[in-house]
């Protein structure tokens, strides 16, 4: 199959024009140099017109993969150069990382697709497709070579299908396209538009029904995530001012499962086909995998993330099934064995790092970030190994060492000093309650040190710090999603938290002496610790947030209320997640929740985050 160069140039011009037009619509060219987060940035334009300029429009939500390099490099820039955190350096690092990523994608494409023209085409398509156009993503806010592997694989099998017209290649191309959907989010839709355009202009041998089958398979692979994401987006549109419990990690579960099942398991089967010894022992290995899966699922293991257990358990079960059925032709990739090995080995790092994360000194870090810090360099090395490019391989290894050393030198690793007296004060506190951390980035080492004090649970109102505090051996975990990074926005968030100390079962507050966050005057507290510039405040009296009722029990996940009258009013409460044992919950409006009392002597309100998923999936 040949693609004429004039057509390639024409397609490039039209595709680039389309992306530029979408960027122009957002009105924020500085924030979307990579075309990412278009929906959010269009929404942001409304705030800008109202005179609100959140910092994240040029920072956290810029959607740039260079964030992996920005943190460590910006640390050195800001240390030795007073203007190191200014925007032009930020943009310089973005360009630097994008260039590195683009070169790596080209080498991979040239190796796999064999032709320079196709490699250029693949690289160009990958660069112009918006990365992570929606915030829900397996790779979170860090687009990586993960998408490049899936994208190039999809294109490779698609080209094989055009050449040999085998249904198997068409199906595999659809599976990889679905993985592109899962990793690139709705930026994948732009890729579909471009593929349809290719079919009309260049690929005459591709029938419309074949392209439709590939697209349908990709949607089926991504369907569990699509249902949850669509429901979540609808709920967000209907309730834009509610503080919604974080569901992204639950939405990620089916996506990660689909990726590991579609890509990782054929690798396991290929390995069994290649080695006769493994083939003879496959039933014994399968039984061991099943037993290990049950052990992980049912035995109490102190994992940092609750979702880690079902993911690992499901992977082990599915791997056992693949091992047993390894003679099926669907798994016989043969000549692609080496390619699949390099393609999937970093996924093993991803899943294993989530498990090992619980037992390493990196427990203060987000496991997803740890996983991708480890997997991206391996993916880059794999691309250069496949290309047999010694210079590129050497440069990539040097770059990886630089990134690793700078990462270990950032402020995250310099805040490991633990004040033993402060921790002892919290451990010896007789009363139960949640620990509110003002500016939580300063206290990420506190909660892991309290694992033998389950009555105190860390609470962070800012989503980006939740991974540091959640499921650290506690049963009462809680977190909300707030947006805003300016001091004024942070202060307003904490003001809302101070109004809801009872609802959130907050008993203790940890704050630095020089913290810019000001505590509300109506809070009554006593200082139980004040050393080394840090304070622990113990609240004396909770603030009532219930009208027409008496609150007799407060715990992090349960409230016991005796209603008075036909209507119970809860102030500053948010959905989804709360369930009532009696009565009917009316719609929450501006932080007020109305409960109709239907002859209830008492009402038990329980907070269950999982109960939010059906609402987010099917609410319309």
Coordinates of C-alpha atoms in Angstrom, one line a residue:
X1 CA 0.0 0.0 0.0
X2 CA 1.4 3.3 -1.0
X3 CA 0.5 6.8 0.2
X4 CA 1.3 9.6 -2.1
X5 CA 3.3 12.4 -0.6
X6 CA 1.0 15.2 -1.9
X7 CA -1.9 13.6 -0.2
X8 CA 0.1 13.2 3.0
X9 CA 0.9 17.0 2.9
X10 CA -2.8 17.8 2.2
X11 CA -3.9 15.7 5.1
X12 CA -1.3 17.3 7.4
X13 CA -2.5 20.8 6.5
X14 CA -6.2 20.0 7.0
X15 CA -5.5 18.2 10.3
X16 CA -3.3 21.0 11.6
X17 CA -6.0 23.6 10.6
X18 CA -8.7 21.6 12.5
X19 CA -6.6 21.5 15.7
X20 CA -5.7 25.2 15.4
X21 CA -9.4 26.0 14.9
X22 CA -10.4 24.1 18.0
X23 CA -7.7 25.9 20.0
X24 CA -8.9 29.3 18.7
X25 CA -12.4 28.5 19.9
X26 CA -11.2 28.0 23.4
X27 CA -9.7 31.6 23.4
X28 CA -6.8 30.4 25.5
X29 CA -3.8 29.7 23.2
X30 CA -1.3 29.9 26.0
X31 CA -3.0 27.2 28.0
X32 CA -3.5 24.6 25.3
X33 CA -0.3 24.4 23.4
X34 CA -0.8 20.6 23.3
X35 CA -4.6 20.9 22.6
X36 CA -5.5 19.3 25.9
X37 CA -8.4 19.8 28.2
X38 CA -10.3 21.7 25.6
X39 CA -13.7 21.2 27.3
X40 CA -12.4 22.5 30.6
X41 CA -10.6 25.4 29.0
X42 CA -13.8 26.5 27.1
X43 CA -15.5 26.4 30.5
X44 CA -12.6 28.4 32.0
X45 CA -13.2 31.2 29.4
X46 CA -16.4 32.0 31.2
X47 CA -14.6 32.6 34.4
X48 CA -12.0 34.7 32.7
X49 CA -14.8 36.9 31.3
X50 CA -16.0 37.4 34.9
X51 CA -12.6 38.6 36.0
X52 CA -11.4 35.4 37.6
X53 CA -8.0 34.1 36.5
X54 CA -7.1 30.8 38.1
X55 CA -3.5 30.0 37.9
X56 CA -4.1 26.5 36.7
X57 CA -5.0 27.8 33.2
X58 CA -1.3 28.0 32.6
X59 CA -0.1 25.4 35.0
X60 CA -1.8 22.2 36.4
X61 CA -4.4 21.8 33.7
X62 CA -2.3 22.8 30.7
X63 CA -2.3 19.2 29.7
X64 CA 1.4 19.1 28.8
X65 CA 3.4 15.9 29.2
X66 CA 6.4 17.9 30.1
X67 CA 5.0 18.0 33.7
X68 CA 7.0 14.9 34.3
X69 CA 10.1 17.0 33.7
X70 CA 8.8 20.3 34.9
X71 CA 8.8 19.6 38.6
X72 CA 12.4 18.5 39.0
X73 CA 13.8 21.0 36.5
X74 CA 11.8 23.9 37.8
X75 CA 13.2 23.1 41.3
X76 CA 16.8 23.7 40.1
X77 CA 15.8 26.7 38.0
X78 CA 14.0 28.3 40.9
X79 CA 16.9 27.5 43.2
X80 CA 19.6 29.1 41.1
X81 CA 17.6 31.5 39.0
X82 CA 15.1 33.9 40.7
X83 CA 12.8 33.9 37.7
X84 CA 12.8 30.1 37.4
X85 CA 9.1 29.7 37.9
X86 CA 8.0 32.2 35.3
X87 CA 5.9 31.2 32.5
X88 CA 8.4 31.4 29.6
X89 CA 10.6 28.8 31.4
X90 CA 7.5 26.6 31.8
X91 CA 6.8 26.9 28.1
X92 CA 10.5 26.1 27.3
X93 CA 10.3 22.9 29.3
X94 CA 7.1 22.0 27.5
X95 CA 8.7 22.4 24.1
X96 CA 11.7 20.4 25.3
X97 CA 9.7 17.4 26.5
X98 CA 7.3 17.5 23.5
X99 CA 10.4 17.4 21.2
X100 CA 11.8 14.4 23.1
X101 CA 8.5 12.6 23.0
X102 CA 8.0 13.3 19.3
X103 CA 11.4 11.9 18.4
X104 CA 10.8 8.8 20.4
X105 CA 7.4 8.2 18.7
X106 CA 9.1 8.6 15.3
X107 CA 11.7 5.9 16.1
X108 CA 9.1 3.5 17.3
X109 CA 6.9 4.1 14.3
X110 CA 9.7 3.7 11.8
X111 CA 10.7 0.4 13.4
X112 CA 7.1 -1.0 13.5
X113 CA 5.6 0.4 10.4
X114 CA 8.8 -0.1 8.3
X115 CA 8.4 2.9 6.0
X116 CA 9.6 6.4 6.7
X117 CA 6.4 8.0 5.2
X118 CA 4.2 5.9 7.5
X119 CA 6.4 6.8 10.5
X120 CA 6.1 10.5 9.7
X121 CA 2.3 10.1 9.3
X122 CA 2.0 8.2 12.6
X123 CA 4.1 10.7 14.4
X124 CA 2.2 13.7 13.0
X125 CA -1.2 12.2 13.9
X126 CA 0.0 11.4 17.4
X127 CA 1.3 14.9 18.0
X128 CA -1.8 16.8 16.7
X129 CA -4.4 14.6 18.5
X130 CA -5.3 16.4 21.8
X131 CA -3.8 14.6 24.8
X132 CA -6.2 13.9 27.6
X133 CA -8.9 16.2 26.4
X134 CA -11.0 15.1 29.4
X135 CA -9.6 14.8 32.9
X136 CA -10.6 11.2 33.5
X137 CA -7.7 9.1 32.3
X138 CA -5.7 6.1 33.3
X139 CA -2.6 8.2 32.9
X140 CA -4.2 10.9 34.9
X141 CA -2.8 14.3 33.9
X142 CA 0.4 12.9 32.5
X143 CA 0.2 11.9 28.8
X144 CA 3.1 9.5 28.0
X145 CA 4.4 7.2 25.5
X146 CA 1.7 4.8 26.7
X147 CA -0.6 6.4 24.1
X148 CA 2.1 6.2 21.5
X149 CA 2.5 2.5 21.8
X150 CA -1.2 1.9 21.5
X151 CA -1.6 4.4 18.7
X152 CA 1.3 2.9 16.6
X153 CA 0.1 -0.6 17.3
X154 CA -3.4 0.2 16.1
X155 CA -2.0 1.8 12.9
X156 CA 0.3 -1.2 12.4
X157 CA -2.5 -3.8 12.5
X158 CA -4.7 -1.5 10.5
X159 CA -2.1 -1.4 7.7
X160 CA -1.6 -5.1 7.9
X161 CA -5.3 -5.6 7.5
X162 CA -5.3 -3.3 4.4
X163 CA -2.5 -5.4 2.9
X164 CA -3.7 -8.9 3.7
X165 CA -7.4 -8.4 4.5
X166 CA -7.4 -10.7 7.5
X167 CA -10.2 -10.3 10.1
X168 CA -7.8 -11.1 12.9
X169 CA -5.7 -8.0 12.1
X170 CA -8.9 -5.9 11.9
X171 CA -10.0 -7.1 15.4
X172 CA -6.6 -6.4 17.0
X173 CA -6.5 -3.0 15.4
X174 CA -9.9 -2.3 17.0
X175 CA -8.6 -3.4 20.4
X176 CA -5.6 -1.1 20.2
X177 CA -7.8 1.7 19.0
X178 CA -9.9 1.2 22.1
X179 CA -6.8 1.4 24.2
X180 CA -6.0 4.7 22.5
X181 CA -9.5 5.8 23.4
X182 CA -8.9 4.9 27.0
X183 CA -5.5 6.7 27.3
X184 CA -6.2 9.8 25.1
X185 CA -9.8 10.3 26.2
X186 CA -12.1 12.1 23.8
X187 CA -9.1 13.3 21.8
X188 CA -9.5 9.9 20.2
X189 CA -12.6 11.3 18.4
X190 CA -10.4 13.7 16.5
X191 CA -8.3 10.7 15.4
X192 CA -11.4 9.0 14.1
X193 CA -12.2 12.1 12.0
X194 CA -8.7 11.9 10.5
X195 CA -8.9 8.2 9.9
X196 CA -12.2 8.6 8.0
X197 CA -10.6 11.4 6.0
X198 CA -7.8 9.0 5.2
X199 CA -10.2 6.4 4.0
X200 CA -11.9 8.8 1.6
X201 CA -8.7 10.3 0.2
X202 CA -5.9 7.7 0.4
X203 CA -7.0 4.2 1.5
X204 CA -9.2 3.0 -1.3
X205 CA -8.9 -0.7 -0.2
X206 CA -10.5 0.1 3.1
X207 CA -14.3 -0.5 3.1
X208 CA -16.6 1.6 5.2
X209 CA -17.9 -1.5 7.0
X210 CA -14.4 -2.5 8.0
X211 CA -13.6 0.9 9.4
X212 CA -17.0 0.8 11.2
X213 CA -16.1 -2.6 12.8
X214 CA -12.7 -1.2 14.0
X215 CA -14.4 1.8 15.6
X216 CA -17.2 -0.3 17.1
X217 CA -14.6 -2.6 18.8
X218 CA -12.7 0.4 20.1
X219 CA -15.9 1.7 21.7
X220 CA -16.7 -1.7 23.2
X221 CA -13.2 -1.8 24.8
X222 CA -13.8 1.6 26.3
X223 CA -17.5 1.2 27.1
X224 CA -17.2 0.7 30.9
X225 CA -15.4 3.9 31.2
X226 CA -17.6 5.7 28.7
X227 CA -20.7 4.9 30.8
X228 CA -19.2 6.2 34.0
X229 CA -17.6 9.2 32.4
X230 CA -20.8 10.2 30.6
X231 CA -22.8 10.0 33.8
X232 CA -20.2 11.9 35.7
X233 CA -20.1 14.7 33.1
X234 CA -23.9 14.9 33.0
X235 CA -24.0 15.2 36.8
X236 CA -21.3 17.8 36.7
X237 CA -23.3 19.9 34.2
X238 CA -26.4 19.6 36.4
X239 CA -24.6 20.3 39.7
X240 CA -21.7 22.6 38.8
X241 CA -21.4 24.1 42.3
X242 CA -21.5 20.9 44.3
X243 CA -18.4 19.4 45.9
X244 CA -18.4 15.9 44.3
X245 CA -16.6 13.0 45.9
X246 CA -13.7 11.8 43.9
X247 CA -14.7 9.0 41.6
X248 CA -11.9 9.2 39.1
X249 CA -10.0 6.3 40.6
X250 CA -13.1 4.2 40.4
X251 CA -13.6 5.2 36.8
X252 CA -10.0 4.2 36.2
X253 CA -10.5 0.6 37.3
X254 CA -12.4 -0.7 34.2
X255 CA -10.0 1.3 32.0
X256 CA -6.9 -0.2 33.6
X257 CA -8.5 -3.7 33.5
X258 CA -9.2 -3.3 29.8
X259 CA -5.7 -2.3 29.1
X260 CA -4.1 -5.1 31.0
X261 CA -6.5 -7.7 29.6
X262 CA -6.3 -6.6 26.0
X263 CA -2.5 -6.1 25.9
X264 CA -0.8 -7.8 28.8
X265 CA -2.4 -11.2 28.7
X266 CA -1.6 -12.0 25.0
X267 CA 2.0 -11.3 26.1
X268 CA 1.8 -14.0 28.8
X269 CA 0.3 -16.5 26.3
X270 CA 3.0 -15.8 23.8
X271 CA 5.7 -16.5 26.4
X272 CA 4.0 -19.8 27.2
X273 CA 3.9 -20.7 23.5
X274 CA 7.6 -19.9 23.1
X275 CA 8.9 -22.0 26.1
X276 CA 8.1 -25.7 26.2
X277 CA 8.8 -25.9 30.0
X278 CA 6.2 -23.3 30.7
X279 CA 3.7 -25.1 28.5
X280 CA 4.1 -28.3 30.5
X281 CA 3.7 -26.5 33.9
X282 CA 0.9 -24.2 32.8
X283 CA -1.9 -25.9 34.8
X284 CA 0.2 -25.8 38.0
X285 CA 1.0 -22.2 37.3
X286 CA -2.6 -21.4 36.7
X287 CA -3.7 -23.0 40.0
X288 CA -1.0 -21.0 41.9
X289 CA -2.2 -17.8 40.2
X290 CA -5.8 -18.5 41.2
X291 CA -4.8 -19.2 44.8
X292 CA -2.7 -16.1 44.9
X293 CA -5.6 -14.1 43.5
X294 CA -7.9 -15.3 46.3
X295 CA -5.2 -14.6 48.9
X296 CA -4.8 -11.0 47.7
X297 CA -8.6 -10.5 47.6
X298 CA -9.6 -12.0 50.9
X299 CA -6.6 -11.6 53.2
X300 CA -6.1 -8.2 54.9
X301 CA -3.2 -6.6 53.2
X302 CA -2.3 -3.0 54.2
X303 CA -2.4 -1.6 50.6
X304 CA -2.4 2.1 50.2
X305 CA -5.3 2.0 47.6
X306 CA -8.4 -0.1 48.1
X307 CA -8.8 -0.4 44.4
X308 CA -5.4 -2.0 44.2
X309 CA -6.6 -5.3 45.6
X310 CA -9.4 -6.0 43.1
X311 CA -7.2 -4.9 40.2
X312 CA -4.4 -7.3 41.2
X313 CA -6.8 -10.1 42.0
X314 CA -8.6 -9.7 38.6
X315 CA -5.2 -9.6 36.7
X316 CA -4.1 -12.8 38.4
X317 CA -7.4 -14.6 37.6
X318 CA -7.4 -13.5 34.0
X319 CA -3.7 -14.5 33.6
X320 CA -4.6 -17.9 34.9
X321 CA -7.3 -18.3 32.3
X322 CA -5.0 -17.2 29.5
X323 CA -2.3 -19.7 30.7
X324 CA -4.9 -22.5 30.5
X325 CA -6.2 -21.5 27.1
X326 CA -2.8 -20.7 25.6
X327 CA -3.1 -22.9 22.6
X328 CA -5.9 -20.8 21.1
X329 CA -4.9 -19.2 17.8
X330 CA -6.0 -15.8 18.9
X331 CA -2.8 -15.5 21.0
X332 CA -0.3 -16.6 18.4
X333 CA 1.5 -13.4 17.5
X334 CA 4.7 -15.2 16.7
X335 CA 6.9 -12.7 14.9
X336 CA 5.5 -9.9 17.0
X337 CA 6.5 -11.6 20.3
X338 CA 9.5 -9.3 20.8
X339 CA 7.5 -6.2 19.9
X340 CA 4.7 -7.1 22.3
X341 CA 7.2 -7.8 25.0
X342 CA 8.6 -4.3 24.9
X343 CA 5.2 -2.9 24.4
X344 CA 3.8 -4.4 27.6
X345 CA 6.6 -4.7 30.0
X346 CA 6.1 -1.2 31.4
X347 CA 2.4 -2.1 32.1
X348 CA 3.8 -4.8 34.5
X349 CA 5.7 -2.0 36.2
X350 CA 2.5 0.0 36.4
X351 CA 0.5 -2.8 38.1
X352 CA 3.4 -4.0 40.3
X353 CA 4.3 -0.5 41.5
X354 CA 0.7 -0.1 42.8
X355 CA 1.4 -3.2 44.9
X356 CA 5.0 -2.5 45.9
X357 CA 4.1 1.1 46.7
X358 CA 2.7 0.0 50.0
X359 CA 6.0 -1.3 51.3
X360 CA 8.6 1.1 50.0
X361 CA 10.1 4.4 51.1
X362 CA 8.1 6.0 48.3
X363 CA 4.8 5.7 50.3
X364 CA 4.5 9.4 50.5
X365 CA 4.1 9.6 46.7
X366 CA 1.1 9.2 44.4
X367 CA 1.5 5.5 43.2
X368 CA 0.2 6.4 39.7
X369 CA 2.9 9.0 39.4
X370 CA 5.5 6.6 40.7
X371 CA 4.3 4.0 38.2
X372 CA 4.7 6.4 35.2
X373 CA 8.0 7.8 36.3
X374 CA 9.2 4.2 36.1
X375 CA 7.3 3.2 33.0
X376 CA 8.0 6.1 30.6
X377 CA 11.8 5.8 30.6
X378 CA 11.4 2.0 30.0
X379 CA 9.1 2.7 27.1
X380 CA 11.6 5.2 25.6
X381 CA 14.5 2.7 26.0
X382 CA 12.4 0.0 24.4
X383 CA 11.7 2.3 21.4
X384 CA 15.4 2.9 20.8
X385 CA 16.3 -0.8 21.4
X386 CA 13.8 -1.8 18.7
X387 CA 15.3 0.8 16.4
X388 CA 18.8 -0.5 17.3
X389 CA 19.9 3.1 17.6
X390 CA 22.9 3.2 20.0
X391 CA 23.1 7.0 20.1
X392 CA 19.5 7.4 20.9
X393 CA 19.6 4.6 23.5
X394 CA 22.6 6.3 25.2
X395 CA 21.0 9.7 25.2
X396 CA 17.7 8.2 26.6
X397 CA 19.5 6.5 29.4
X398 CA 21.4 9.7 30.3
X399 CA 18.1 11.6 30.2
X400 CA 16.5 9.0 32.5
X401 CA 19.3 9.3 35.0
X402 CA 19.0 13.1 35.0
X403 CA 15.3 12.9 35.5
X404 CA 15.6 10.4 38.3
X405 CA 18.3 12.3 40.1
X406 CA 16.5 15.6 39.8
X407 CA 13.2 14.0 40.9
X408 CA 14.9 12.6 44.0
X409 CA 16.2 16.1 44.7
X410 CA 12.9 17.9 44.6
X411 CA 11.1 19.4 47.5
X412 CA 9.0 16.3 47.8
X413 CA 11.9 14.2 49.0
X414 CA 13.2 17.1 51.2
X415 CA 10.2 17.1 53.4
X416 CA 10.8 13.7 55.0
X417 CA 11.7 15.2 58.4
X418 CA 9.3 13.7 60.9
X419 CA 8.6 15.6 64.2
X420 CA 8.4 12.7 66.6
X421 CA 6.8 14.8 69.3
X422 CA 4.1 16.0 67.0
X423 CA 3.2 12.5 65.9
X424 CA 3.4 11.3 69.6
X425 CA 0.9 14.0 70.5
X426 CA -1.6 12.8 67.9
X427 CA -1.1 9.2 68.8
X428 CA -1.7 9.9 72.5
X429 CA -4.8 12.0 71.9
X430 CA -7.7 10.2 73.7
X431 CA -10.6 11.4 71.4
X432 CA -11.4 10.2 68.0
X433 CA -11.7 12.5 65.0
X434 CA -10.5 13.5 61.6
X435 CA -7.2 15.4 61.2
X436 CA -7.5 18.4 58.9
X437 CA -4.2 19.3 57.3
X438 CA -3.9 22.9 56.3
X439 CA -1.6 23.1 53.3
X440 CA -1.4 19.3 53.1
X441 CA 1.8 19.2 51.0
X442 CA 3.7 20.0 54.2
X443 CA 2.3 17.0 56.1
X444 CA 2.4 14.1 53.7
X445 CA 4.6 12.2 56.1
X446 CA 2.2 12.6 59.0
X447 CA -0.6 10.2 58.2
X448 CA 1.5 7.2 57.3
X449 CA 3.1 7.5 60.7
X450 CA -0.3 7.2 62.4
X451 CA -1.2 3.8 60.9
X452 CA -1.6 2.3 64.4
X453 CA -4.0 5.1 65.4
X454 CA -7.0 4.3 63.2
X455 CA -9.3 6.7 65.1
X456 CA -7.4 9.6 63.5
X457 CA -7.8 9.9 59.7
X458 CA -6.1 12.4 57.4
X459 CA -8.3 14.8 55.5
X460 CA -7.2 17.0 52.6
X461 CA -9.7 19.2 50.8
X462 CA -7.5 19.5 47.7
X463 CA -7.8 16.6 45.2
X464 CA -4.2 16.6 44.1
X465 CA -3.0 15.6 47.6
X466 CA -5.6 12.9 48.3
X467 CA -3.4 10.0 47.1
X468 CA -0.9 10.8 49.9
X469 CA -3.5 10.4 52.6
X470 CA -6.1 7.9 51.5
X471 CA -6.4 4.3 52.6
X472 CA -3.2 4.4 54.7
X473 CA -4.5 1.7 57.0
X474 CA -7.6 3.6 57.9
X475 CA -11.2 2.6 57.4
X476 CA -12.7 6.1 57.5
X477 CA -11.3 7.8 54.4
X478 CA -12.7 10.9 52.9
X479 CA -11.9 13.4 50.3
X480 CA -13.5 16.1 48.2
X481 CA -12.7 17.7 44.9
X482 CA -12.0 21.4 44.9
X483 CA -10.5 23.5 42.1
X484 CA -8.4 26.6 42.6
X485 CA -4.8 27.3 43.4
X486 CA -4.6 31.0 44.3
X487 CA -4.4 31.9 48.0
X488 CA -7.8 33.5 47.8
X489 CA -9.3 30.3 46.4
X490 CA -7.6 28.1 49.0
X491 CA -8.8 30.4 51.8
X492 CA -12.4 30.1 50.5
X493 CA -12.1 26.3 50.4
X494 CA -10.9 26.2 53.9
X495 CA -13.7 28.6 55.0
X496 CA -16.2 26.1 53.7
X497 CA -14.4 23.3 55.6
X498 CA -14.5 25.3 58.8
X499 CA -18.2 25.6 58.4
X500 CA -18.5 21.8 58.1
X501 CA -16.2 20.5 60.8
X502 CA -19.0 18.5 62.3
X503 CA -20.1 17.0 59.0
X504 CA -16.5 16.0 58.2
X505 CA -16.0 14.8 61.8
X506 CA -12.9 17.1 62.1
X507 CA -11.5 17.1 65.6
X508 CA -7.8 18.2 65.0
X509 CA -6.2 20.8 62.8
X510 CA -2.5 20.8 62.0
X511 CA -1.2 24.1 60.7
X512 CA 2.2 26.0 60.4
X513 CA 2.8 29.1 62.4
X514 CA 3.5 31.1 59.3
X515 CA 0.7 29.6 57.2
X516 CA -1.1 32.2 55.1
X517 CA -4.4 30.4 55.7
X518 CA -6.4 32.1 58.5
X519 CA -8.6 30.1 60.8
X520 CA -12.2 31.3 61.2
X521 CA -12.9 33.3 64.4
X522 CA -15.9 31.2 65.4
X523 CA -13.9 28.1 65.8
X524 CA -13.3 27.2 69.5
X525 CA -10.1 25.2 69.9
X526 CA -7.2 24.6 72.3
X527 CA -3.6 24.3 71.3
X528 CA -2.3 20.8 72.3
X529 CA 1.1 21.1 70.5
X530 CA 3.2 24.1 69.5
X531 CA 6.8 23.4 68.6
X532 CA 9.2 23.9 65.7
X533 CA 6.8 26.2 64.0
X534 CA 3.9 23.7 63.9
X535 CA 0.7 23.7 65.8
X536 CA -1.9 21.0 66.5
X537 CA -5.3 22.5 67.4
X538 CA -8.1 20.5 69.1
X539 CA -11.6 21.7 68.5
X540 CA -13.7 22.2 71.7
X541 CA -17.2 22.3 70.3
X542 CA -18.6 21.2 67.0
X543 CA -20.7 23.6 64.9
X544 CA -24.3 22.6 64.4
X545 CA -25.3 22.2 60.8
X546 CA -28.8 20.7 61.3
X547 CA -32.1 22.4 61.6
X548 CA -35.4 20.8 62.8
X549 CA -33.4 17.9 64.3
X550 CA -31.1 16.7 67.0
X551 CA -27.7 15.2 66.2
X552 CA -26.7 12.6 68.7
X553 CA -23.8 10.8 67.0
X554 CA -21.1 12.1 64.7
X555 CA -18.5 9.9 63.0
X556 CA -16.6 10.3 59.8
X557 CA -19.1 8.1 57.8
X558 CA -22.3 8.1 59.8
X559 CA -24.7 10.6 61.4
X560 CA -27.6 9.7 63.8
X561 CA -30.4 12.3 63.8
X562 CA -33.7 12.5 65.7
X563 CA -36.0 14.7 63.4
X564 CA -38.4 17.3 64.7
X565 CA -41.2 18.0 62.3
X566 CA -41.9 16.9 58.7
X567 CA -38.8 18.4 57.2
X568 CA -35.1 18.1 58.1
X569 CA -32.7 20.7 56.8
X570 CA -29.0 19.9 56.5
X571 CA -26.7 22.9 55.8
X572 CA -23.6 22.7 53.8
X573 CA -24.0 19.1 52.7
X574 CA -23.1 17.8 49.3
X575 CA -23.9 14.8 47.1
X576 CA -23.4 12.1 45.8
X577 CA -22.6 9.6 48.5
X578 CA -25.0 10.1 51.4
X579 CA -27.7 7.5 52.1
X580 CA -30.6 7.7 54.6
X581 CA -32.2 4.8 56.5
X582 CA -35.6 6.5 56.6
X583 CA -37.3 9.4 54.9
X584 CA -36.6 10.7 51.4
X585 CA -33.7 12.9 50.4
X586 CA -34.7 15.8 48.2
X587 CA -32.3 17.4 45.7
X588 CA -29.4 19.4 47.2
X589 CA -29.4 23.1 46.2
X590 CA -26.6 25.4 47.0
X591 CA -25.2 23.2 49.7
X592 CA -28.6 22.8 51.4
X593 CA -30.2 19.3 51.6
X594 CA -33.8 18.7 52.5
X595 CA -34.9 15.4 53.9
X596 CA -38.7 14.6 54.1
X597 CA -39.5 13.0 57.4
X598 CA -41.9 10.1 56.8
X599 CA -42.9 9.2 60.4
X600 CA -39.2 8.4 61.2
X601 CA -38.3 8.2 64.9
X602 CA -34.6 8.5 63.9
X603 CA -32.7 8.9 60.7
X604 CA -29.3 7.4 60.1
X605 CA -27.2 9.1 57.4
X606 CA -24.3 7.0 56.1
X607 CA -21.7 8.2 53.7
X608 CA -20.9 5.6 51.0
X609 CA -18.8 6.8 48.1
X610 CA -19.7 3.8 46.0
X611 CA -23.4 4.6 46.2
X612 CA -22.6 7.6 44.0
X613 CA -21.6 5.5 41.0
X614 CA -25.1 4.5 39.9
X615 CA -26.1 8.2 40.1
X616 CA -23.2 9.2 38.0
X617 CA -23.8 6.5 35.5
X618 CA -27.4 6.9 34.8
X619 CA -28.5 10.2 36.1
X620 CA -30.0 12.4 33.3

